[in-house]
CSV table of C-alpha atoms in Angstrom, one decimal:
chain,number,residue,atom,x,y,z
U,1253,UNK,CA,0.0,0.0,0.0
U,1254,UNK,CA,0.9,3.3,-0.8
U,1255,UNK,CA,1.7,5.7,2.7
U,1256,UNK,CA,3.4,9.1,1.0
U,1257,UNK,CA,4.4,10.0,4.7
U,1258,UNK,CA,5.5,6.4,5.7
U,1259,UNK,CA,8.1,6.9,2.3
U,1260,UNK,CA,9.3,10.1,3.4
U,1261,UNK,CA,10.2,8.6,6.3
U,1262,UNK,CA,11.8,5.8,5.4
U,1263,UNK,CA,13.9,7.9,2.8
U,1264,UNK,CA,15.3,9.2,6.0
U,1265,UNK,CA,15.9,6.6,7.3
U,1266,UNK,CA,17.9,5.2,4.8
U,1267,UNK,CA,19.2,7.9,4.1
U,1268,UNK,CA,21.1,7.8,7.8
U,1269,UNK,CA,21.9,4.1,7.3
U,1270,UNK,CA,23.8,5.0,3.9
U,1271,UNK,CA,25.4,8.3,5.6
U,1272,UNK,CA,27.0,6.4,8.3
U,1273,UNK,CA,30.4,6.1,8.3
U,1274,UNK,CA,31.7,3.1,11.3
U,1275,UNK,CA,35.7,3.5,11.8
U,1276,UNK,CA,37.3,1.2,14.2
U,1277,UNK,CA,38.3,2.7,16.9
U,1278,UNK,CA,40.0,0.9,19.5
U,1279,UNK,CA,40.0,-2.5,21.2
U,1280,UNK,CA,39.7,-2.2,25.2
U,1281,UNK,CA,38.3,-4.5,27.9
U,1282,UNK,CA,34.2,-4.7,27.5
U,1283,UNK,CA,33.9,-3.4,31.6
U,1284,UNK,CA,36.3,0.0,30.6
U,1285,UNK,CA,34.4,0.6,27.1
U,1286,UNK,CA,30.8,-0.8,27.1
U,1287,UNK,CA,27.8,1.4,28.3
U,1288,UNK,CA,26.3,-0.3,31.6
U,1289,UNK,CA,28.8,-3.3,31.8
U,1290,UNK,CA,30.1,-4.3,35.6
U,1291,UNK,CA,32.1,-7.0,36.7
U,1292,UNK,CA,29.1,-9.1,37.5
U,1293,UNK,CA,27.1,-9.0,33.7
U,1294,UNK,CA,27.5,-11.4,31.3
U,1295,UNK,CA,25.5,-10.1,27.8
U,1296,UNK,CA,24.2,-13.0,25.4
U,1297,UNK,CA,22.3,-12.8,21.7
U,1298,UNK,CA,19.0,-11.8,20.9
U,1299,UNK,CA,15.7,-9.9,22.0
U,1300,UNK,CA,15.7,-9.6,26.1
U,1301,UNK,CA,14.6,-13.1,28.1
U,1302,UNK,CA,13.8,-13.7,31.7
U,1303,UNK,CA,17.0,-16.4,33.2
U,1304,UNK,CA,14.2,-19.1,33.2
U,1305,UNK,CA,13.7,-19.0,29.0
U,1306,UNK,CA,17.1,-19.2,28.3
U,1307,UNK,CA,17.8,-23.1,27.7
U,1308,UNK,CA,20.1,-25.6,26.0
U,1309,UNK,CA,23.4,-24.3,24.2
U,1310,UNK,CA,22.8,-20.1,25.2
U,1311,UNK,CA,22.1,-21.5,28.8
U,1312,UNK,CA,25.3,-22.8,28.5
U,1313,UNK,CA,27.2,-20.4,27.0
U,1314,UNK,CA,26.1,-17.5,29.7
U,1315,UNK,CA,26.7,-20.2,32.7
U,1316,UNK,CA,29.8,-21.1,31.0
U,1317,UNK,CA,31.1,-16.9,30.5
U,1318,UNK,CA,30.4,-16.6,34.0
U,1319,UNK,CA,33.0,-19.6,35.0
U,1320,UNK,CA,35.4,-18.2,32.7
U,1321,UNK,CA,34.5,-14.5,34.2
U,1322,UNK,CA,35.6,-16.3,37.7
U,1323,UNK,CA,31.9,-15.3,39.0
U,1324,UNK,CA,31.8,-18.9,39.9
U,1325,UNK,CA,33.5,-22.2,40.3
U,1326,UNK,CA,31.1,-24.1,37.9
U,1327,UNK,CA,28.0,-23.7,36.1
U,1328,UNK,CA,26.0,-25.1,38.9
U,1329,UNK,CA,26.9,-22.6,41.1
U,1330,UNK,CA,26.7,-19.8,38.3
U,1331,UNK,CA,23.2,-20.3,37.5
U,1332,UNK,CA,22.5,-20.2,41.5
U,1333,UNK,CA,24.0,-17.1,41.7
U,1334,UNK,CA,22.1,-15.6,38.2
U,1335,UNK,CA,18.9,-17.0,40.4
U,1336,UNK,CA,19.9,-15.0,43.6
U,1337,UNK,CA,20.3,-11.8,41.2
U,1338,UNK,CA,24.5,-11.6,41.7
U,1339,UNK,CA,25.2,-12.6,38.3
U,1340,UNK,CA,23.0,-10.6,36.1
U,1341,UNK,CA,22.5,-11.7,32.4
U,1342,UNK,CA,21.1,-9.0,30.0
U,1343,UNK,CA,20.9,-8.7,26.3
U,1344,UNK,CA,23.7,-7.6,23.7
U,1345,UNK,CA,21.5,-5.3,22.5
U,1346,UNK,CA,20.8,-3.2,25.7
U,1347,UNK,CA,24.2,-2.5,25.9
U,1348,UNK,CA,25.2,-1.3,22.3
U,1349,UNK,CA,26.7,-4.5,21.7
U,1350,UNK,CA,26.4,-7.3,18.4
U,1351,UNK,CA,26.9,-10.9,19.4
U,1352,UNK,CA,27.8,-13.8,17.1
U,1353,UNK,CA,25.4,-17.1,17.7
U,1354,UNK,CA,25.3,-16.8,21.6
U,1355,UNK,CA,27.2,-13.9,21.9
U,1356,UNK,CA,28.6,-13.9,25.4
U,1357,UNK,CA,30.5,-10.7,26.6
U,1358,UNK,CA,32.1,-10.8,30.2
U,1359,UNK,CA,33.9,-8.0,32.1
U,1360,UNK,CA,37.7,-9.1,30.8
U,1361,UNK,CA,36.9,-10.0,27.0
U,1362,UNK,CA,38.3,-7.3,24.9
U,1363,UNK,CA,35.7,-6.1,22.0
U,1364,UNK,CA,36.2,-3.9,19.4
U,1365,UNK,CA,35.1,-0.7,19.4
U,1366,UNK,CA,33.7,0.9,16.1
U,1367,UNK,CA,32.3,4.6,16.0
U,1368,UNK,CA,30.0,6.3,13.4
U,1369,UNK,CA,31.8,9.4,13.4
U,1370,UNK,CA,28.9,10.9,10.9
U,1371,UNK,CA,26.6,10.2,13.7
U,1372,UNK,CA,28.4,10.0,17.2
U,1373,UNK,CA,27.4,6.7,18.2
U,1374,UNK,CA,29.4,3.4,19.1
U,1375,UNK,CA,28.8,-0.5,18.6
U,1376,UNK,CA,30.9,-3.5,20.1
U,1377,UNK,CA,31.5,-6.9,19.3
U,1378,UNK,CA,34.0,-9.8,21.0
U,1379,UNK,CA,36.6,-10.9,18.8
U,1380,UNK,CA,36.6,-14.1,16.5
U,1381,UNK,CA,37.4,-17.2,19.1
U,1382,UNK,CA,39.8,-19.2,16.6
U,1383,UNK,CA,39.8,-22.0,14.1
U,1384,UNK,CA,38.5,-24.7,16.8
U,1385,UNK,CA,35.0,-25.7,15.7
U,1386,UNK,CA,34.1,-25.7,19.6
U,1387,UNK,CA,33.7,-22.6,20.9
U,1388,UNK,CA,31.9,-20.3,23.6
U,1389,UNK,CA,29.6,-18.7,21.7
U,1390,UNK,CA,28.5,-21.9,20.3
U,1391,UNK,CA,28.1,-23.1,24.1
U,1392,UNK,CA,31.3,-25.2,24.5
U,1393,UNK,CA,34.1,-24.7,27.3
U,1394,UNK,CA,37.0,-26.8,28.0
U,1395,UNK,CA,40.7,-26.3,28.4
U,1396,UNK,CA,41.4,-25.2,24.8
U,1397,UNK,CA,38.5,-23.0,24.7
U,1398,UNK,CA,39.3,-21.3,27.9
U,1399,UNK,CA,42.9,-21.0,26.3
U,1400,UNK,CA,41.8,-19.6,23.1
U,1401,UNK,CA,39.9,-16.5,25.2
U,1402,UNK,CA,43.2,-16.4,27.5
U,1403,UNK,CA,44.9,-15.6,24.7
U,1404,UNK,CA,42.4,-13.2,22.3
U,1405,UNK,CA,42.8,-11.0,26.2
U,1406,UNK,CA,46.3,-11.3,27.5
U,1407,UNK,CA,48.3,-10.8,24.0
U,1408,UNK,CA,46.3,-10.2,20.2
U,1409,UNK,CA,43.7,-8.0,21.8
U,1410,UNK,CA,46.7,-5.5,23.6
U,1411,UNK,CA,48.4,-5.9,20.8
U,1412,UNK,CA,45.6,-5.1,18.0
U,1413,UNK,CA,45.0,-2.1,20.3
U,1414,UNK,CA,48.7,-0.9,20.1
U,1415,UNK,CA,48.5,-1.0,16.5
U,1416,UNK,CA,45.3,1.0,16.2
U,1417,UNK,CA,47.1,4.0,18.2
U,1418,UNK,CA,49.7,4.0,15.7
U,1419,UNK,CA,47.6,3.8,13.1
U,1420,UNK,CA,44.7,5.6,14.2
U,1421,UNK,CA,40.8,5.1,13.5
U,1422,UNK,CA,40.4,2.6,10.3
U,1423,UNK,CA,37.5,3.1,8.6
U,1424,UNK,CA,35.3,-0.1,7.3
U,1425,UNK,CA,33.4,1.0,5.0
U,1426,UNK,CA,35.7,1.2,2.3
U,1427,UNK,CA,37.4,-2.4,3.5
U,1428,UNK,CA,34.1,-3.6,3.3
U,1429,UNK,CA,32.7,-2.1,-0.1
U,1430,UNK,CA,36.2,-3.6,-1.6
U,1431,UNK,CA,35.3,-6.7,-0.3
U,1432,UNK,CA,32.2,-7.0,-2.0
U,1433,UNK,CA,34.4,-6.7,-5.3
U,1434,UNK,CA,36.9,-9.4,-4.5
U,1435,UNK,CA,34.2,-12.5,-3.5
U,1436,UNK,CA,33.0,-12.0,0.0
U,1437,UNK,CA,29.2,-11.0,0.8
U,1438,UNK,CA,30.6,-9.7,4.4
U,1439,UNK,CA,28.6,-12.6,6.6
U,1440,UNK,CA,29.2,-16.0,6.0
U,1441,UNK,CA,32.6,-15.4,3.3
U,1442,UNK,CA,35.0,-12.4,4.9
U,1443,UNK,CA,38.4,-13.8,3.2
U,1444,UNK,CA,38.8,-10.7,1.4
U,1445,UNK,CA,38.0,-8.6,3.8
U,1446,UNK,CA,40.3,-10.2,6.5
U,1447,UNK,CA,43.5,-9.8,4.1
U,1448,UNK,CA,42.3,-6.4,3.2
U,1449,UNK,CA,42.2,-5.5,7.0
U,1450,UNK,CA,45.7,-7.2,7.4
U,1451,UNK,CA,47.1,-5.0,5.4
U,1452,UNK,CA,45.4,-2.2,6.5
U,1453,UNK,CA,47.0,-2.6,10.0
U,1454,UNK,CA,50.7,-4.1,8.3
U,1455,UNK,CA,52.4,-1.0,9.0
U,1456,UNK,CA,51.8,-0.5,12.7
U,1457,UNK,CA,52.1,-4.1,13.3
U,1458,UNK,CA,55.3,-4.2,12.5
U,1459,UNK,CA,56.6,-0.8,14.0
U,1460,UNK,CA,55.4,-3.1,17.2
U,1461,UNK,CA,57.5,-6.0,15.8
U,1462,UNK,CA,60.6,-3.9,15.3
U,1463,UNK,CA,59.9,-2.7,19.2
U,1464,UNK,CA,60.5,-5.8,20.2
U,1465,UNK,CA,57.1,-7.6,20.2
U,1466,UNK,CA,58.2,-9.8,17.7
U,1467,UNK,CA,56.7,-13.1,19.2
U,1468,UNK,CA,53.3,-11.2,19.9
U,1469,UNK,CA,53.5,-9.6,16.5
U,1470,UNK,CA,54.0,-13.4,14.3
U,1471,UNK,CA,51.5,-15.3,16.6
U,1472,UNK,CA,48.7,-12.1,14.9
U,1473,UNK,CA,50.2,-12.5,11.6
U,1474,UNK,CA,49.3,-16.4,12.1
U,1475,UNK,CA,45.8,-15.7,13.4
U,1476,UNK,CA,44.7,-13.2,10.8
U,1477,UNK,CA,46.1,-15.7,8.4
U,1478,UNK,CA,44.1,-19.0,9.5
U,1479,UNK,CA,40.8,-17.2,10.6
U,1480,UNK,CA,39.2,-16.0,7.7
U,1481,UNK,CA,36.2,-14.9,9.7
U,1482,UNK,CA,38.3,-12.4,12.1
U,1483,UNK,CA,36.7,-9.7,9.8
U,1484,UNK,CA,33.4,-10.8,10.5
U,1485,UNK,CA,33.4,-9.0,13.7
U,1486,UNK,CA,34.7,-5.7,12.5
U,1487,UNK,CA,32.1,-5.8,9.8
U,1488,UNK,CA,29.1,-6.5,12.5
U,1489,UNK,CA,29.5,-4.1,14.8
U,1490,UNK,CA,30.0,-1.2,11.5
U,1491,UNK,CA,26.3,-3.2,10.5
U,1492,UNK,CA,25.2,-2.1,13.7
U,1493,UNK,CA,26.0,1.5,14.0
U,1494,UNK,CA,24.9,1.9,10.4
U,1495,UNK,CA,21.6,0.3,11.6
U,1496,UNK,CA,21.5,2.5,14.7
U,1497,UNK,CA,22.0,5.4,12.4
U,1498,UNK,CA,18.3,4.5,11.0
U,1499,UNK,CA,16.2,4.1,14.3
U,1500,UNK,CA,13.9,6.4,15.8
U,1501,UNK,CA,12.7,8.0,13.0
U,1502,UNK,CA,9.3,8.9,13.2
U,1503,UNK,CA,6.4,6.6,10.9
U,1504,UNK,CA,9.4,4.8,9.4
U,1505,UNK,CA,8.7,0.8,8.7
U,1506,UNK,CA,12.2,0.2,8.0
U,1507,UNK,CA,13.4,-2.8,10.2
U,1508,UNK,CA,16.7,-1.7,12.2
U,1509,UNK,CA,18.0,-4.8,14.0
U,1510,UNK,CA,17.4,-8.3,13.6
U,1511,UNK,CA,18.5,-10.9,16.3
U,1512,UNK,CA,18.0,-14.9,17.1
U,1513,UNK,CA,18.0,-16.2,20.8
U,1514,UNK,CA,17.2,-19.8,22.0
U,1515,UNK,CA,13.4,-19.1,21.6
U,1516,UNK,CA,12.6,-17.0,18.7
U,1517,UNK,CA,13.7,-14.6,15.8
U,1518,UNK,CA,13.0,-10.8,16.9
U,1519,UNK,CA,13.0,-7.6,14.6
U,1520,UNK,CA,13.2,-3.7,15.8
U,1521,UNK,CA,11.7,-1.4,13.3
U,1522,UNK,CA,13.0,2.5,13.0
U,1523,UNK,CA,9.5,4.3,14.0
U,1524,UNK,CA,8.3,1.8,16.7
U,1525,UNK,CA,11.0,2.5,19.6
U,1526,UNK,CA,12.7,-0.1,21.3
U,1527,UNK,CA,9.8,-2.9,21.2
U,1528,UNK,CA,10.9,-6.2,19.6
U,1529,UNK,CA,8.3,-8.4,17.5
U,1530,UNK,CA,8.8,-11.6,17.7
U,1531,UNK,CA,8.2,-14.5,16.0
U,1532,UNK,CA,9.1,-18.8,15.2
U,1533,UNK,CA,13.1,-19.6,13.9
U,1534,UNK,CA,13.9,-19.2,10.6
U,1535,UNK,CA,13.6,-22.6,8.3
U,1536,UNK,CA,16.8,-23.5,6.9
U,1537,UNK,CA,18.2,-24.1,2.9
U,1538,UNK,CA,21.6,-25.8,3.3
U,1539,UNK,CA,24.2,-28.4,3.8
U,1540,UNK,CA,25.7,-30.1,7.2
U,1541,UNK,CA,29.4,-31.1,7.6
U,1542,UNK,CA,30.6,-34.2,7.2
U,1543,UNK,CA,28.9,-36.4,10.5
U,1544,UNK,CA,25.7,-34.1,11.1
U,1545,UNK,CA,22.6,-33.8,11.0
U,1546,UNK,CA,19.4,-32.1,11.4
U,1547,UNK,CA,18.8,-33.9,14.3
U,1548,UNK,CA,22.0,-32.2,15.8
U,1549,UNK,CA,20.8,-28.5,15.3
U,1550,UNK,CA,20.2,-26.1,18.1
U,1551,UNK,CA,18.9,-22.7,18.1
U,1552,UNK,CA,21.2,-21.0,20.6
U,1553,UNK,CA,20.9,-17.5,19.4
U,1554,UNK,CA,22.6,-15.0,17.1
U,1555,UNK,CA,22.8,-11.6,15.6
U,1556,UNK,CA,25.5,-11.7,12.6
U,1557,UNK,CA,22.0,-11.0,10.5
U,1558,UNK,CA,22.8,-7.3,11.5
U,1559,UNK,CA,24.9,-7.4,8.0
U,1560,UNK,CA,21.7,-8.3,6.1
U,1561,UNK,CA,19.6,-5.4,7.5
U,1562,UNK,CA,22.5,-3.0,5.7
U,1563,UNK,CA,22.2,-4.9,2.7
U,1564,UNK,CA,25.0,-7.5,3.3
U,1565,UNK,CA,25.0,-11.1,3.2
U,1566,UNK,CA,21.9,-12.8,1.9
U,1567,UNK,CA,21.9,-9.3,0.1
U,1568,UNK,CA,25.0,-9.2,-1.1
U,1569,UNK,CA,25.6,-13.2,-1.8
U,1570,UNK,CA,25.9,-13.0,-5.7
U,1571,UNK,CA,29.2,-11.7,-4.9
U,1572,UNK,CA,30.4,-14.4,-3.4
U,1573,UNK,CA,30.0,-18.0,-5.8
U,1574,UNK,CA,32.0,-19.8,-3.7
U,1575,UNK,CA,29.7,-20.1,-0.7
U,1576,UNK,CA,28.1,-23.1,-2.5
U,1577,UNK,CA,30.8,-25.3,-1.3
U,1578,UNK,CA,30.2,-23.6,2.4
U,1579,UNK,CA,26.8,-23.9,2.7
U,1580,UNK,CA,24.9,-25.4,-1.0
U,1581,UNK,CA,22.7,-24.5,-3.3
U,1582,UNK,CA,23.7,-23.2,-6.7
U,1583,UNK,CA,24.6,-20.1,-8.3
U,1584,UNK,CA,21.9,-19.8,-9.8
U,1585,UNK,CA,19.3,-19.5,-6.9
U,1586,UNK,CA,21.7,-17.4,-5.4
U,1587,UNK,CA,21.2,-14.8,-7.9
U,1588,UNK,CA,17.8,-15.4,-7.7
U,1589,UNK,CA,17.3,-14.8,-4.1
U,1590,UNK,CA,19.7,-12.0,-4.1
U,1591,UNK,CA,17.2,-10.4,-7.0
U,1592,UNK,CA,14.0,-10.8,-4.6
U,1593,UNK,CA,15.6,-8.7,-2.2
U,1594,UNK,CA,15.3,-5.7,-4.3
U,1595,UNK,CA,11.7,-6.1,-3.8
U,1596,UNK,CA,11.6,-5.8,0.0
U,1597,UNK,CA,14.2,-2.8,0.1
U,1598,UNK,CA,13.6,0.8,-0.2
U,1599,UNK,CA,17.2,1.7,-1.6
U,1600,UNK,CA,20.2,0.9,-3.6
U,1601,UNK,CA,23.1,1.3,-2.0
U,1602,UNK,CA,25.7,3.3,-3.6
U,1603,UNK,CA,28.7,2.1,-1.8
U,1604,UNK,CA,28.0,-1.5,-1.7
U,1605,UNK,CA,28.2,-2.6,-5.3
U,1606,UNK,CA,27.3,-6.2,-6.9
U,1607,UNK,CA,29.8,-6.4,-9.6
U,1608,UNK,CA,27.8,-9.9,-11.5
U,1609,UNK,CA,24.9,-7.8,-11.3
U,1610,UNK,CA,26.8,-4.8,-13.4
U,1611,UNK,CA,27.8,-3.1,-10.0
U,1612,UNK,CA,24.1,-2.1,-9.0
U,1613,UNK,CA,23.9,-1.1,-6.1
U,1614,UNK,CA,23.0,-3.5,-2.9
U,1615,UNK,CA,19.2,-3.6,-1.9
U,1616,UNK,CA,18.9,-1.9,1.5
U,1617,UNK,CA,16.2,-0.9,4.2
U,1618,UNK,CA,13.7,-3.5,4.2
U,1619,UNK,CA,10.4,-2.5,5.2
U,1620,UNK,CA,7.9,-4.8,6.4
U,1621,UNK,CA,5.3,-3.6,4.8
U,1622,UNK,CA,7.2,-4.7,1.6
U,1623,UNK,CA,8.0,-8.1,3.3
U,1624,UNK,CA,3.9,-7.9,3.8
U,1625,UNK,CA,2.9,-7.0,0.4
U,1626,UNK,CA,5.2,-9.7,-1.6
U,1627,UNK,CA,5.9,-12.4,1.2
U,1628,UNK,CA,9.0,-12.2,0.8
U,1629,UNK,CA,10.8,-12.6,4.1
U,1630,UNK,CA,14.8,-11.6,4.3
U,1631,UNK,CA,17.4,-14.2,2.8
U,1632,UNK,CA,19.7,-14.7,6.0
U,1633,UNK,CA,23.3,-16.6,5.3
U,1634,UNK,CA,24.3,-18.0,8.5
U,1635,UNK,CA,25.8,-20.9,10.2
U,1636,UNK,CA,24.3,-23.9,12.4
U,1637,UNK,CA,24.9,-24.6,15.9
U,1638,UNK,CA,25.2,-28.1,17.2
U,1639,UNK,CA,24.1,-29.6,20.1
U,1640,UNK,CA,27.5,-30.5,21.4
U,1641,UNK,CA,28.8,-26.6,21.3
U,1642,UNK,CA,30.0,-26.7,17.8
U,1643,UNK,CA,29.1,-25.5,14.0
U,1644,UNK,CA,27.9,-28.4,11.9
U,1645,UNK,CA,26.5,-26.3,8.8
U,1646,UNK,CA,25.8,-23.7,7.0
U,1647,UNK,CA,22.8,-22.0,5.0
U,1648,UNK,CA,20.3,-19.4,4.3
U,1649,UNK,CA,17.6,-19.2,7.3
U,1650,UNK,CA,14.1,-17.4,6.1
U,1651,UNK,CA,12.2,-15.9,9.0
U,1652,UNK,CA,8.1,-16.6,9.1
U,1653,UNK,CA,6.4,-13.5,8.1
U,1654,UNK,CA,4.9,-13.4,11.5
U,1655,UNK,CA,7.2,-11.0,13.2
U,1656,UNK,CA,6.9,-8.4,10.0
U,1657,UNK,CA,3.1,-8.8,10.5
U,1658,UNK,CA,3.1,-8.2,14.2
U,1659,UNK,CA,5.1,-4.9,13.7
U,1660,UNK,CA,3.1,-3.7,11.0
U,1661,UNK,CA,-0.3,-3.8,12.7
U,1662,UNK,CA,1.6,-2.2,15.3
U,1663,UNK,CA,2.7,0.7,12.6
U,1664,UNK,CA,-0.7,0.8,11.7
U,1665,UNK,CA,-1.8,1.1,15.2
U,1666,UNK,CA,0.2,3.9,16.2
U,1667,UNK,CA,-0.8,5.6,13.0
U,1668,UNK,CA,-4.5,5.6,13.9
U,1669,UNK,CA,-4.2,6.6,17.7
U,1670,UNK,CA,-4.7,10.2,18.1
């Protein structure tokens, strides 16, 4: 249906998501840097939950970041203490922050810090846990995960932060638009922009090296080079401020944040405050490794989908062919979907260009009264969780409309009340 006013709007929303400009800033300790963080939070994925509705592998995860935290001396005693209210779990999304599947942030975990310096605002986001296929935020803690963290704190984290005062603020945008030219969709393929982010931060890394940090220095150069996805991070929490950029504008439809927990899928729209509308898990279009199953799958939360609300990922996947071998399908129907996104967008983005579709721009802003009009819910790529605290696959999730219909009858609503 045609709303002029509802347009207008959303052309300003837009307009803020496109204008954004997210530059990394820094990479300090969440408890220093994160808005409302104390010693005693741990932060997980999704739309706010009471402690009681959090189950399976996100139950885990937070019990698990509050072991690691030292809040407790096993989970057993962690989820008293959550109980008794002196261990208080909250969402990512109260405190600025973007998680990745579960998403736990605890006082001593460094996370990036990324500023839209065209709007003033912040975002943060852990860094990438490593090549091990078990991992926190997929709600799996042992020695080598506890390790792994250890490590991401006490040396690349200090280090990364060093670097980014020699260099000063890097901006993503242009890492991320580059990117898109050279085969990643910026969600579930970041090669390029990993290697591009390397380089970016070469320089300063080895000023550090010829400080004498060398062994600090080569043990980064072998991260960045075997992790793929440590750009993934970077490029969520830009998502987000860019996102951020586009909320609160009054009658807009345009949805601003989408985020999985253990119970549901959630969207935020621009022009309907902080309420999140809710609705059933996505289905899922893809493969499982080698050994899995559905039967293995758990839903244990996740907000990387922040990249497709900016027109990344399930947006942006004709850029990236080789995710067939990642997580199926065929090139074709990747094209495909990518083209029915168009139809559930309100802009073209100028910055983010398709090259195989002639360098149009990237469909962005979806607004659910599109999604409503043409059924056509948003293409998602994302990994699966396991039950045993791993990823065992890879596809595109579709959400059920329901959550786009519940916010529209609440646009509609607010519309009609005096």
């Amino acid at each position: 249906m045609n709303d002029p006013a509802r347009a207008a709007a959303n052309d300003i929303a837009v307009g803020r998501m496109l204008a954004s400009e997210p530059q990394l800033v820094g990479i300090e300790p969440a408890v220093d840097v994160v808005p409302g963080m104390t010693p005693q939070t741990i932060l997980t994925s999704g739309a706010p939950l009471e402690w009681s509705a959090y189950t399976g592998g996100q139950r885990r995860a937070v019990l698990f970041g509050a072991v690691y935290e030292g809040l407790a001396r096993d989970i057993d005693e962690a989820d008293r203490l959550i109980r008794d209210g002196k261990i208080h779990v909250r969402s990512t999304q109260d405190h600025s922050c973007i998680g990745s599947v579960a998403g736990i942030f605890s006082a001593s975990m460094p996370v990036v810090i990324v500023e839209d310096t065209a709007h003033g605002h912040k975002a943060f986001c852990s860094l990438y846990e490593g090549p091990s296929r078990l991992k926190l935020n997929y709600g799996a803690y042992d020695d080598n995960v506890r390790d792994a963290l250890n490590w991401l704190r006490d040396s690349l984290a200090p280090l990364l932060s060093a670097a980014i005062e020699i260099s000063g603020p890097i901006p993503l945008k242009p890492l991320m638009a580059r990117g898109l030219r050279m085969g990643d969709e910026l969600h579930s393929r970041n090669t390029a922009a990993t290697i591009l982010f390397a380089r970016e931060i070469n320089k300063s890394l080895l000023e550090l090296y010829a400080g004498g940090r060398q062994t600090e220095v080569l043990a980064a150069f072998d991260f960045l080079y075997e992790n793929e996805y440590s750009f993934l991070r970077l490029g969520m929490a830009a998502a987000k401020v860019m996102a951020d950029a586009a909320h609160g504008v009054d009658g807009s439809s345009l949805v601003t944040a989408m985020a999985i927990s253990c119970q549901d899928f959630a969207i935020r729209v621009s022009g309907l405050g902080d309420t999140w509308f809710r609705g059933p898990h996505p289905t899922l279009e893809g493969r499982f490794f080698d050994g899995f199953t559905d039967e293995d799958t758990e839903w244990i939360g996740g907000e990387s989908c922040v990249t497709e609300v900016v027109g990344l990922g399930g947006f942006a996947q004709v850029c990236a062919p080789t995710l067939q071998a990642y997580q199926g399908g065929n090139y074709a129907t990747m094209q495909r979907t990518n083209d029915e996104m168009y139809r559930i967008c309100v802009r073209e983005n100028d910055q983010f260009l398709l090259p195989p579709f002639g360098f149009r721009g990237a469909p962005t802003g979806i607004d659910i009264f599109k999604v409503l009009d043409t059924g056509i819910t948003p293409a998602i790529d994302g990994g699966l969780a396991g039950k045993d605290g791993g990823q065992i696959g890879a596809g595109i999730l579709r959400p059920p409309i329901d959550c786009f219909a519940k916010a529209a009858a609440a646009h509609e609503e607010m519309k009609s009340t005096p």
